[in-house]
Tab-separated table of C-alpha atoms in Angstrom:
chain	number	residue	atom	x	y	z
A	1	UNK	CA	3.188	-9.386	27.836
A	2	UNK	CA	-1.034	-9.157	28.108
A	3	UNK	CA	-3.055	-6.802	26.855
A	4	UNK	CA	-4.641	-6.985	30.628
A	5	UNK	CA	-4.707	-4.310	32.637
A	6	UNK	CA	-2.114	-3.480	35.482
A	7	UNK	CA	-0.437	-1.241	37.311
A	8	UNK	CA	2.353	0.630	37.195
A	9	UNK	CA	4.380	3.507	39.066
A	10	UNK	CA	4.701	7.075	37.965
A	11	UNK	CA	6.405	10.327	39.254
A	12	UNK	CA	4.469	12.335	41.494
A	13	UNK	CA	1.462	10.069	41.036
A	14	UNK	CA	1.315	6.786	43.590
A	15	UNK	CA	-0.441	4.459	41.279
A	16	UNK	CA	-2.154	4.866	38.645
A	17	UNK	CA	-4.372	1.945	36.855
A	18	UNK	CA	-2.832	1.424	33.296
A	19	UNK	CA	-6.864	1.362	31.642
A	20	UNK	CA	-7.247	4.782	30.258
A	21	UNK	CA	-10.180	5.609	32.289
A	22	UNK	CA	-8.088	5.081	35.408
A	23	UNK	CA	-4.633	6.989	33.802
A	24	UNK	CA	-7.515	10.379	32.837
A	25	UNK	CA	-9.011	9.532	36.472
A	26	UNK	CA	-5.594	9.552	37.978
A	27	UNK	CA	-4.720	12.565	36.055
A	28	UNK	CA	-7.725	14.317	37.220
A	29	UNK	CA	-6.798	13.684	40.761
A	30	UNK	CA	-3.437	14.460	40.941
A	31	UNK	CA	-4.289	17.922	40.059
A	32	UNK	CA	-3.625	17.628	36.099
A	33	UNK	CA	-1.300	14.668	35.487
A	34	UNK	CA	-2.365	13.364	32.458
A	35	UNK	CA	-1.350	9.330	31.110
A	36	UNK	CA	1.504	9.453	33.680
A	37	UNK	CA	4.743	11.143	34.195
A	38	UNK	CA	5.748	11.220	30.268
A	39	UNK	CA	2.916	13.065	29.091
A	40	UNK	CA	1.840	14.992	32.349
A	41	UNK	CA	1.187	18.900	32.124
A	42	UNK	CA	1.696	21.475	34.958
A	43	UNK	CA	-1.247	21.571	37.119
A	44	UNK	CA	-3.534	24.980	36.562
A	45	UNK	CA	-5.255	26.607	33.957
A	46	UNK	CA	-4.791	25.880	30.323
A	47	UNK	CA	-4.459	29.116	28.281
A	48	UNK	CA	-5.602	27.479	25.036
A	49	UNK	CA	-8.735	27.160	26.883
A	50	UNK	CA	-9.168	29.589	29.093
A	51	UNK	CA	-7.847	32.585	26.504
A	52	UNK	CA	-9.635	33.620	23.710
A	53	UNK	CA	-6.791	32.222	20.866
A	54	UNK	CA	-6.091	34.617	17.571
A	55	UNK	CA	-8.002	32.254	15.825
A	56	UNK	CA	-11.167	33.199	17.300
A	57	UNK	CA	-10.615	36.949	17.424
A	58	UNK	CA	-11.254	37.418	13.455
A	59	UNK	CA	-13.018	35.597	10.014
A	60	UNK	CA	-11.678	32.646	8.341
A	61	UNK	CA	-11.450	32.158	4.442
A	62	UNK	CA	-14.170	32.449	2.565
A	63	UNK	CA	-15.864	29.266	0.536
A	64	UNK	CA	-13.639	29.876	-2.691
A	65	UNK	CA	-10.229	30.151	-1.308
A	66	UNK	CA	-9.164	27.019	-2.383
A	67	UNK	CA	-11.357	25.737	-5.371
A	68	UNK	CA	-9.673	22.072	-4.980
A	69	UNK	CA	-9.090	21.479	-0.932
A	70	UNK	CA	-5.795	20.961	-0.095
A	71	UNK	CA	-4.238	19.734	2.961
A	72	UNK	CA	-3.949	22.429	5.772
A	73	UNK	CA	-0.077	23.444	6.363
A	74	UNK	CA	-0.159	22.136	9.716
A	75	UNK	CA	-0.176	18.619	7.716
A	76	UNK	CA	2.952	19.401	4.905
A	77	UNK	CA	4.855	16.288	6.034
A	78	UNK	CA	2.553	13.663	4.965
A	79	UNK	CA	3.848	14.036	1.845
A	80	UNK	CA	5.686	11.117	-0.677
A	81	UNK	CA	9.131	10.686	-0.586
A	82	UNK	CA	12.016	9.681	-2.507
A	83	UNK	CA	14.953	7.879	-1.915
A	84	UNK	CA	17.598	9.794	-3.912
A	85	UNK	CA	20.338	6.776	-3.976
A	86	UNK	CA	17.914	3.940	-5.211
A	87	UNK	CA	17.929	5.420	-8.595
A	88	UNK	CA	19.711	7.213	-11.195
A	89	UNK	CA	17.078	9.971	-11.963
A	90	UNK	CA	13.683	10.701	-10.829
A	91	UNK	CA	12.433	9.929	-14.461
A	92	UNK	CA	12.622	5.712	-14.231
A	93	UNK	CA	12.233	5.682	-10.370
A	94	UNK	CA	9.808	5.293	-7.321
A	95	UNK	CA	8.537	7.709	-4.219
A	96	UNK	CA	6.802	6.157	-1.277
A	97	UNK	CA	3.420	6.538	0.108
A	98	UNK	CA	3.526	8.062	3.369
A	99	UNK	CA	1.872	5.580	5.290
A	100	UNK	CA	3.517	6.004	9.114
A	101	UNK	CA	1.447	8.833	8.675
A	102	UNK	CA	-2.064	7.821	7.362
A	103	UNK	CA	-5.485	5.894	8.844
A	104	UNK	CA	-8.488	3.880	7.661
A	105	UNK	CA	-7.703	1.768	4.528
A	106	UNK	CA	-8.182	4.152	1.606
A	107	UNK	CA	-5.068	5.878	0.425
A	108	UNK	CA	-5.641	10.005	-0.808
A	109	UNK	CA	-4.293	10.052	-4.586
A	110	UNK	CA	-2.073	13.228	-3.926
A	111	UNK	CA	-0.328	10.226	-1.943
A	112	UNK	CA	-0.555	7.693	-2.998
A	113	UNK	CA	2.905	6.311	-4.551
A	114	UNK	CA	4.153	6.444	-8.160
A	115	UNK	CA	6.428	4.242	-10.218
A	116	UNK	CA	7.706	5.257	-13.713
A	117	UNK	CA	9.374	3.780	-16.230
A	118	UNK	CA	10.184	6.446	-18.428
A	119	UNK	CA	7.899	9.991	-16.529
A	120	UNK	CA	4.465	10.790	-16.103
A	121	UNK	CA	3.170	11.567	-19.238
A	122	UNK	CA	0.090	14.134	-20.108
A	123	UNK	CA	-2.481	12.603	-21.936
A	124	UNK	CA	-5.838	14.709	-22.903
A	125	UNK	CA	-8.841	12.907	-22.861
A	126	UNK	CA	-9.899	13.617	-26.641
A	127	UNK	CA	-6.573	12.326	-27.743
A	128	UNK	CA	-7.315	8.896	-25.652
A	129	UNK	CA	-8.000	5.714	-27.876
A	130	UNK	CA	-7.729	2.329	-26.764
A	131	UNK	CA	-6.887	-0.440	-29.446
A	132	UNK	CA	-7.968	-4.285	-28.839
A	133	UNK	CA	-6.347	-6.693	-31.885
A	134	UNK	CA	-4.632	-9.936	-32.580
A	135	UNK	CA	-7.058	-13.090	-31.895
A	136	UNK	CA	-9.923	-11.376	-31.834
A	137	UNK	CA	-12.926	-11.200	-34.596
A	138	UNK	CA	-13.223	-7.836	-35.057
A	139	UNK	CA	-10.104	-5.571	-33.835
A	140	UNK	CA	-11.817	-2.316	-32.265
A	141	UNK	CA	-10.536	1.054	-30.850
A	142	UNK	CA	-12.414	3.004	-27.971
A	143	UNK	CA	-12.297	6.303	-27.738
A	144	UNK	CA	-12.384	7.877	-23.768
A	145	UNK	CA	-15.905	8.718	-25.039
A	146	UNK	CA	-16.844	5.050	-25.860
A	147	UNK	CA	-15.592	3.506	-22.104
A	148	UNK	CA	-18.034	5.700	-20.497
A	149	UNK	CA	-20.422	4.478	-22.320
A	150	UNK	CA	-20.164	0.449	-21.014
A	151	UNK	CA	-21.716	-0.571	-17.635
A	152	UNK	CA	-18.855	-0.076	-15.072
A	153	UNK	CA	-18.021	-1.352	-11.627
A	154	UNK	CA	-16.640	0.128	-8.497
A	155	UNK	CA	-14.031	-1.691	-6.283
A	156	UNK	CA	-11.584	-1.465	-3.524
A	157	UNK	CA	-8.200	-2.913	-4.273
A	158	UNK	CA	-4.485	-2.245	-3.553
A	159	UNK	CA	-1.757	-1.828	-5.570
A	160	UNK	CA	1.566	-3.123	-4.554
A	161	UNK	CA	5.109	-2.497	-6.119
A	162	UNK	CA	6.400	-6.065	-6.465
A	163	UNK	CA	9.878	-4.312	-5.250
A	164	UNK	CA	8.225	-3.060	-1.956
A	165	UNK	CA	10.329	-3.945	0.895
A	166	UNK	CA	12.859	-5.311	-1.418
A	167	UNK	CA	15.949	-3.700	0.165
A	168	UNK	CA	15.002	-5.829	2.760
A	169	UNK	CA	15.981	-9.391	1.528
A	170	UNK	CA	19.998	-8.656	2.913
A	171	UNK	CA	19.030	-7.188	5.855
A	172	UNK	CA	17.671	-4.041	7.513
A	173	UNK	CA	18.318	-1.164	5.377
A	174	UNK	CA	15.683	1.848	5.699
A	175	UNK	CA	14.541	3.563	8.729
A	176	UNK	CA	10.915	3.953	8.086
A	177	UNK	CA	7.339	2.505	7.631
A	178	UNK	CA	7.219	5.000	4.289
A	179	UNK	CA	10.728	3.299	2.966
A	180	UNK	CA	10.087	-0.149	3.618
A	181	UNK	CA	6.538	-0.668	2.895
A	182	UNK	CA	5.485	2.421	0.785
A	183	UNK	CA	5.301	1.400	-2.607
A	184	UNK	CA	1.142	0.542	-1.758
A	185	UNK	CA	-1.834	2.379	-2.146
A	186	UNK	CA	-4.967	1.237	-1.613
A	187	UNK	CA	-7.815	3.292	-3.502
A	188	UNK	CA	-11.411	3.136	-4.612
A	189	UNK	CA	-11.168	2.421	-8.350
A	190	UNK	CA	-13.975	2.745	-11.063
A	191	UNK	CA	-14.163	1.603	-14.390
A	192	UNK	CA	-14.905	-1.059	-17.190
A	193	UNK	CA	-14.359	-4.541	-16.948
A	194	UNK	CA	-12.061	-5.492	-19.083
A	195	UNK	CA	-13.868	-8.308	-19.920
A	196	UNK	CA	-16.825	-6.389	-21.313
A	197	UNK	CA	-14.287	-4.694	-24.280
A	198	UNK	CA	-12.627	-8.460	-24.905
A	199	UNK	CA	-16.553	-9.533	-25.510
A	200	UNK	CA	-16.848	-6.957	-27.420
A	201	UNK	CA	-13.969	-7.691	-30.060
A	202	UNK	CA	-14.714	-11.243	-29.579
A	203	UNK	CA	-12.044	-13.357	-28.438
A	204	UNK	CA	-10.890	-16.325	-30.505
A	205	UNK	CA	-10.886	-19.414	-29.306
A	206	UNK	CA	-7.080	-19.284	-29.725
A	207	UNK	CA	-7.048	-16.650	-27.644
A	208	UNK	CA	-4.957	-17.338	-24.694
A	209	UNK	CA	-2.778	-14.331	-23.338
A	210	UNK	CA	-3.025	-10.764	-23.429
A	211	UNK	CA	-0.155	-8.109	-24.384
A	212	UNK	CA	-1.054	-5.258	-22.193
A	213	UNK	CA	0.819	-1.678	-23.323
A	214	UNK	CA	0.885	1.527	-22.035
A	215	UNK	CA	0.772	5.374	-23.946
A	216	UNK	CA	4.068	6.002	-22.927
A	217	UNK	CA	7.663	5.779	-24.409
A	218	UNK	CA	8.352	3.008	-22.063
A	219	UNK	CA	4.984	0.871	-23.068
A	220	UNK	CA	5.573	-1.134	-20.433
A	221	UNK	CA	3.835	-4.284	-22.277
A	222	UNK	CA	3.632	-7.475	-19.498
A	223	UNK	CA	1.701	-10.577	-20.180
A	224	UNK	CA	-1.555	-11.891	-18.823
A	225	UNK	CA	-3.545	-15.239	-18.925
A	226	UNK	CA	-7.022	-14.745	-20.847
A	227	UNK	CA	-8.413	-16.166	-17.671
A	228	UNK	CA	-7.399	-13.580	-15.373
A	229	UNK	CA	-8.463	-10.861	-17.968
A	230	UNK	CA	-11.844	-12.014	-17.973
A	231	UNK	CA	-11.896	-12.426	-14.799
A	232	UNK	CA	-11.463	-9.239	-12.483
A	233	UNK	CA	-9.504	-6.830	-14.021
A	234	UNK	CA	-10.807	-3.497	-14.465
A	235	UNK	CA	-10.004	-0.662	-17.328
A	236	UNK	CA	-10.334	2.323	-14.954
A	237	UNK	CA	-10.786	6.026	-15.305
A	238	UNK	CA	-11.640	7.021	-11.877
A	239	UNK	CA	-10.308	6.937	-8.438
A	240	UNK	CA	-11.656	7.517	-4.677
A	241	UNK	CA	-14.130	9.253	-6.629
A	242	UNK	CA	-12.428	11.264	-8.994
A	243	UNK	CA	-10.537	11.376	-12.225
A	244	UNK	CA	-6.936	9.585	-12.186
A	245	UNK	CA	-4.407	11.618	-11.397
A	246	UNK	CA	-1.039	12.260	-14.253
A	247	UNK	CA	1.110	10.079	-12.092
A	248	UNK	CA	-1.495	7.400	-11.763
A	249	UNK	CA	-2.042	6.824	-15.255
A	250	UNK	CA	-4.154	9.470	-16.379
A	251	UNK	CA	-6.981	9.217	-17.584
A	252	UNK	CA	-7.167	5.361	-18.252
A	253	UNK	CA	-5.310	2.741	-16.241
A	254	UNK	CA	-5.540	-1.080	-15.940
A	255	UNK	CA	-6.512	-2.510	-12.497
A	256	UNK	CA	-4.972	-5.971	-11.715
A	257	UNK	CA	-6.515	-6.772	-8.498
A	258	UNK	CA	-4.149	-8.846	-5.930
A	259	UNK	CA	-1.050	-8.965	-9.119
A	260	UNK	CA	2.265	-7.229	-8.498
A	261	UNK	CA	1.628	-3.492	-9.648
A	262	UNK	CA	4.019	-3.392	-12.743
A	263	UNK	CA	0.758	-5.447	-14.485
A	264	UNK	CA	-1.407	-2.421	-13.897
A	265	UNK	CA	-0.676	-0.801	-16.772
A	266	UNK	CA	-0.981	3.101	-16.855
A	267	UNK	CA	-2.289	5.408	-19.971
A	268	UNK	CA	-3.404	1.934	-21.407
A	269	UNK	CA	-3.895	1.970	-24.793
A	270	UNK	CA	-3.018	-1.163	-26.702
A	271	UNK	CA	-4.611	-4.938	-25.702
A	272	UNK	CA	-3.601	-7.966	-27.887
A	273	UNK	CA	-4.899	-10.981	-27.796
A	274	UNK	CA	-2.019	-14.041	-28.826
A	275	UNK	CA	-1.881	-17.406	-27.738
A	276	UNK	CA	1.560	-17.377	-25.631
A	277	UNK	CA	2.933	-15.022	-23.624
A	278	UNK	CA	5.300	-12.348	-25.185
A	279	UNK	CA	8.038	-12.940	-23.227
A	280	UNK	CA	8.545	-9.004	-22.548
A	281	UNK	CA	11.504	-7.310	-21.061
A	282	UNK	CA	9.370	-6.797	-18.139
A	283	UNK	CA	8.331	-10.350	-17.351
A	284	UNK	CA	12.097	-11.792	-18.169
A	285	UNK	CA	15.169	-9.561	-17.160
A	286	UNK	CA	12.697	-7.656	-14.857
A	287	UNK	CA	9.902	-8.745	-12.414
A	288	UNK	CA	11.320	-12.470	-11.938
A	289	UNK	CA	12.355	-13.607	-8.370
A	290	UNK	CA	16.527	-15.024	-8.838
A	291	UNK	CA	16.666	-18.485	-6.564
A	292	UNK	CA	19.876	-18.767	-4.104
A	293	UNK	CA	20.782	-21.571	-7.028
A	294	UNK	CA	20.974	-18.651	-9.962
A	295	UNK	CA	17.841	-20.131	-11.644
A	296	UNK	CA	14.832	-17.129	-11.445
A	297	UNK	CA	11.359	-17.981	-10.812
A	298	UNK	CA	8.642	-16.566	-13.512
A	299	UNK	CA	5.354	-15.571	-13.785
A	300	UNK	CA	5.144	-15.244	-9.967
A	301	UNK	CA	2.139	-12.727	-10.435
A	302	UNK	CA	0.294	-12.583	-6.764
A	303	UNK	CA	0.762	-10.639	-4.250
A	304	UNK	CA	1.172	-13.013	-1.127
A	305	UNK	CA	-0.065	-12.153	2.214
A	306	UNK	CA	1.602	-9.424	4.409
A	307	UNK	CA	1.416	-6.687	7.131
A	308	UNK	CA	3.222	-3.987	8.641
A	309	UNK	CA	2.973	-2.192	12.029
A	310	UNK	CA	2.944	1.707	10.812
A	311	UNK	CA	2.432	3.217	14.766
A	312	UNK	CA	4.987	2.766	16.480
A	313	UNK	CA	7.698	2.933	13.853
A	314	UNK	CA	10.585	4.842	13.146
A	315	UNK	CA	8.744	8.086	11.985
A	316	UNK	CA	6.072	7.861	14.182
A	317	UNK	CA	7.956	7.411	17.286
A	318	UNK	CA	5.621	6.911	20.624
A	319	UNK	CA	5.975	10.573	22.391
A	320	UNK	CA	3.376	10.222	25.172
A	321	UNK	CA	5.273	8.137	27.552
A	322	UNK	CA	4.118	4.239	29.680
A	323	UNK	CA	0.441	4.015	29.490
A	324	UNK	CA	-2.144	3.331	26.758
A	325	UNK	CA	-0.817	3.063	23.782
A	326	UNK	CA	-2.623	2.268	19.922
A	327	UNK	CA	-0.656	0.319	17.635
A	328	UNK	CA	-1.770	0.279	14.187
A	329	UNK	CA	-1.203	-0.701	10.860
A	330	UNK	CA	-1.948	-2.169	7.614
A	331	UNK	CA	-2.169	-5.858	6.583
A	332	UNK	CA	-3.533	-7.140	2.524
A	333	UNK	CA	-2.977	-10.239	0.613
A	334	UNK	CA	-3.335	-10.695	-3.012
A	335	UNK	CA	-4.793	-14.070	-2.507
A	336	UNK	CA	-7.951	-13.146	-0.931
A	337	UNK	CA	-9.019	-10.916	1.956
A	338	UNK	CA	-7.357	-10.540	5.276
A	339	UNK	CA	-8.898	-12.541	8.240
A	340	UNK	CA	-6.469	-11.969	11.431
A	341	UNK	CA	-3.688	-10.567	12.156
A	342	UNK	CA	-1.511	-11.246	15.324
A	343	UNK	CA	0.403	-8.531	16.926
A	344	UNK	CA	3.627	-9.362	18.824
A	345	UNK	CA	5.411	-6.606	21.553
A	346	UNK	CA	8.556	-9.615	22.499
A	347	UNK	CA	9.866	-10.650	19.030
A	348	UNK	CA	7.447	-13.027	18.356
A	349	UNK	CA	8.002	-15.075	21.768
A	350	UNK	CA	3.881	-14.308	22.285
A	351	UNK	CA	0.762	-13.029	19.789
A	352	UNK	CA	-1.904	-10.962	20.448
A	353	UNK	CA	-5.083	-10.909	18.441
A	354	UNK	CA	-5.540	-7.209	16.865
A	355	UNK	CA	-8.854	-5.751	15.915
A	356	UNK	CA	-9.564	-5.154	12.252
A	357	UNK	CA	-10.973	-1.790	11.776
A	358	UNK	CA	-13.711	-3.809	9.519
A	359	UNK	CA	-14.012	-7.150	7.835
A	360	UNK	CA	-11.205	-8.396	5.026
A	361	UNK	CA	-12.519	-7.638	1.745
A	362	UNK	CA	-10.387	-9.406	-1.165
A	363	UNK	CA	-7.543	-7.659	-2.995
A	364	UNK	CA	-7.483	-4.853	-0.412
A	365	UNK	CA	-6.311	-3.368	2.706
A	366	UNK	CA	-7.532	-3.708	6.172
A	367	UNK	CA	-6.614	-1.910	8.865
A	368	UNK	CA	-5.729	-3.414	12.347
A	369	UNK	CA	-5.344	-1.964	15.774
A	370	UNK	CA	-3.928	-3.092	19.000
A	371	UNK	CA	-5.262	-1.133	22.033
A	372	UNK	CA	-2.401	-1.777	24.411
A	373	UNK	CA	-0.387	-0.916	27.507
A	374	UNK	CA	2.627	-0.124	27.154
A	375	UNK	CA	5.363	-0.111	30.750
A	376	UNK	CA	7.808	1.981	29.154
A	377	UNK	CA	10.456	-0.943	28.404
A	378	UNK	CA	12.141	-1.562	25.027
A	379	UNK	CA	9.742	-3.952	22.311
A	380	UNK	CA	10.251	-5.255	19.652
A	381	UNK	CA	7.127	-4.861	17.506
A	382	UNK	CA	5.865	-7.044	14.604
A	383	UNK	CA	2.956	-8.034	13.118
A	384	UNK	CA	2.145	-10.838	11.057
A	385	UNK	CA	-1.112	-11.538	9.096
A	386	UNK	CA	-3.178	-14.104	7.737
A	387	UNK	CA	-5.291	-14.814	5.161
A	388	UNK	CA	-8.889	-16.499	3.794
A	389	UNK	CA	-6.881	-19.534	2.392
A	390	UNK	CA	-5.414	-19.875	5.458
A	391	UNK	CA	-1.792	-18.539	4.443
A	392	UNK	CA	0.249	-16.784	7.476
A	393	UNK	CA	3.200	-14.449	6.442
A	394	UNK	CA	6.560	-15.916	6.905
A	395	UNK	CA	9.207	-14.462	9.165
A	396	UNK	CA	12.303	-13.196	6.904
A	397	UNK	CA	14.274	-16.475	8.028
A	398	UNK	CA	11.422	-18.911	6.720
A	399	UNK	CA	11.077	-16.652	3.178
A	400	UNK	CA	15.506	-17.019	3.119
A	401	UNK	CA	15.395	-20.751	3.152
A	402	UNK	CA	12.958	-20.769	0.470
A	403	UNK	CA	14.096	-17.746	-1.719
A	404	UNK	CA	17.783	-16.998	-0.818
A	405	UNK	CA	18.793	-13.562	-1.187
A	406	UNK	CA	19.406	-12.670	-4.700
A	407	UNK	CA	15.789	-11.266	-5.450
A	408	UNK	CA	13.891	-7.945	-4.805
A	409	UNK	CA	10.923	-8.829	-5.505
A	410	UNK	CA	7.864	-10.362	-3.620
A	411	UNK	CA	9.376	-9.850	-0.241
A	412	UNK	CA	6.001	-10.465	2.187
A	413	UNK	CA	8.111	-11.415	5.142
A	414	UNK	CA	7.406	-9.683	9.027
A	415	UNK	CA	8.906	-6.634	9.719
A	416	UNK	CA	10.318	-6.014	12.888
A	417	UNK	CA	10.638	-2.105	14.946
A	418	UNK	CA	12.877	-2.323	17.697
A	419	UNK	CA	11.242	0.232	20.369
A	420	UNK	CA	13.571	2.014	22.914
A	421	UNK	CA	12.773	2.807	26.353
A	422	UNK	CA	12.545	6.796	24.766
A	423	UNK	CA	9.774	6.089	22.478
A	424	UNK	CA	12.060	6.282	19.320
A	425	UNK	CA	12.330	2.888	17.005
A	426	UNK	CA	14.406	1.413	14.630
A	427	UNK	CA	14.180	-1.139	11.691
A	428	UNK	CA	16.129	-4.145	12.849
A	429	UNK	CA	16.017	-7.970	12.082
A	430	UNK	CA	15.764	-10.518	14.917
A	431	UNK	CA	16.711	-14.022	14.702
């Protein structure tokens, strides 16, 4: 199939061309058609504009009815969601972004996913500190006070579960953009680098690994090189703006850019310096990817390149009928920044180019769109992206032979939404 346009046949209206200045034109001149028989409206006046609507008869709230904006009602299903089966308790567990539902790049906190290991704590400011020890020349602690006080960056990166889309590696198992692909956000983060506080303490040359740990009963400590510590990785207090939320780590966190999110520590408060890694529970028995030969692969930190088509998908089923149609998603790689990504309506048989909403910026979303017409037959949608070292995301088939099936983690490969003839779709797996 082309993205060029054609023509196609529609009830009550002749021909119509399948551009969407012809389908409004046609509309127009059919006496109120609009897009073609799925999405056409009786012909005549509209009441919503011709009547003056309840909403227009009286006064609207007044500037302090909501202190902190919320979400209008109309919008109460963009919400996070849980799968209630994947865990035992909502305590150590995982909700999903919502984002079938969601635009642009930059994820809203009240969103944005969360992953515990043992709850969302609540963690005051004034009782924050921040301790940096081991091979260092002089061990320091920071107060929340003290972090505000060092020169501090502002960056765009995403966070990615390293389980997202891990039910995936046996075959298709949720229905849904949100299920498969939800454990990402993507926000505006602000903070220290954390190379500034290791200067600070003054690292030994020794010094090779840092123990990260969080403030809560979990810890959560995980392992990471010296080099990558100095390098990017940011000690973070804000985000889109604004303080961190509870869930998010509140009110420090530690940014990782491009590594699997278990690394970004939350409520950070402990950073030793060692010269080996610390072999943690979470880098061992948890967060290591089991080969089809029982042997597990470790320290397999980044985030490889990968995309998913959130419009059309299972809970954003296509409801205007044949015609123009936008399909949309979300594309990222850990490895750099995003530089194409193809778009496929046949199960991969032919690509289209889609547009990125803006250029790839490393260690962060972009958004991609596909301005195409649809005939009204079944697809089968994927997309599959590429990267600035030149890296294309595997099909599940080519990430099998490499990986097998025993692991859930690090599963980049292209997702596929079978599209009926009605609009609805499905998660299925083509080979």
């Amino acid at each position: 199939m082309t993205d060029e346009p054609e023509t196609t046949k529609a009830a009550s209206v002749p021909q119509i061309a399948t551009t969407r200045r012809g389908f409004l034109g046609a509309g127009v001149a059919a006496g109120g058609a609009l897009l073609g028989a799925g999405a056409a409206r009786a012909a005549g006046p509209d009441p919503l504009i011709t009547e003056i609507q309840p909403w227009a008869q009286g006064l609207g709230d007044g500037v302090d009815a909501t202190p902190y904006g919320l979400p209008i009602r109309f919008e109460g299903d963009v919400v996070r969601r849980n799968v209630g089966w994947l865990t035992a308790d909502t305590i150590s567990s995982i909700n999903f972004t919502p984002i079938h539902a969601l635009d642009g790049t930059i994820t809203p906190q009240g969103c944005a996913f969360e992953r515990h290991h043992s709850g969302a704590i609540e963690l005051a400011k004034e009782d924050y500190r921040l301790m940096i020890n081991g091979l260092v020349e002089t061990p320091l602690i920071f107060t929340y006070a003290d972090l505000e006080r060092f020169p501090r960056e502002t960056r765009t990166f995403f966070l990615e579960c390293a389980a997202n889309t891990g039910m995936e590696w046996a075959g298709s198992q949720l229905n849904g953009a949100q299920f498969t692909h939800g454990m990402i956000h993507n926000m505006e983060y602000t903070g220290v680098p954390l190379r500034l506080l290791l200067e600070e303490a003054g690292v030994k040359p020794e010094g090779k690994w840092v123990l990260v740990e969080g403030a809560d009963a979990s810890s959560n400590g995980r392992s990471i090189p010296l080099e990558k510590a100095m390098d990017d990785c940011l000690v973070a207090f804000k985000a889109n703006g604004e303080a961190l939320r509870k869930e998010h780590g509140y009110p420090v966190r530690l940014c990782v850019p491009g590594w699997e999110g278990n690394m970004w520590i939350k409520w950070l408060r402990r950073i030793e310096v060692g010269d080996q890694p610390w072999e943690q529970r979470e880098e061992t028995s948890k967060y290591t990817d089991t080969l089809a030969d029982g042997t597990s692969r470790k320290w397999t930190w980044v985030m490889d390149a990968k995309s998913v088509v959130t419009s059309p998908s299972p809970q954003m089923p296509i409801k205007h009928g044949p015609g123009p149609l936008v399909i949309t998603g979300l594309a990222w790689s850990g490895r750099g920044a995003i530089t194409r990504v193809d778009v496929t309506v046949d199960g991969g048989k032919s690509w289209m180019p889609a547009r990125l909403a803006a250029p790839g910026q490393e260690m962060a979303v972009s958004r991609f769109y596909l301005d195409h017409v649809w005939d009204g037959s079944e697809m089968l949608v994927q997309s599959r992206a590429i990267d600035s070292t030149g890296y294309v995301q595997p099909t599940k088939t080519e990430l099998r032979d490499i990986r097998g099936l025993n692991s859930i983690y690090h599963n980049n490969c292209i997702q596929t939404w079978w599209v009926k003839a009605n609009g609805e779709a499905e998660n299925v797996e083509i080979s």
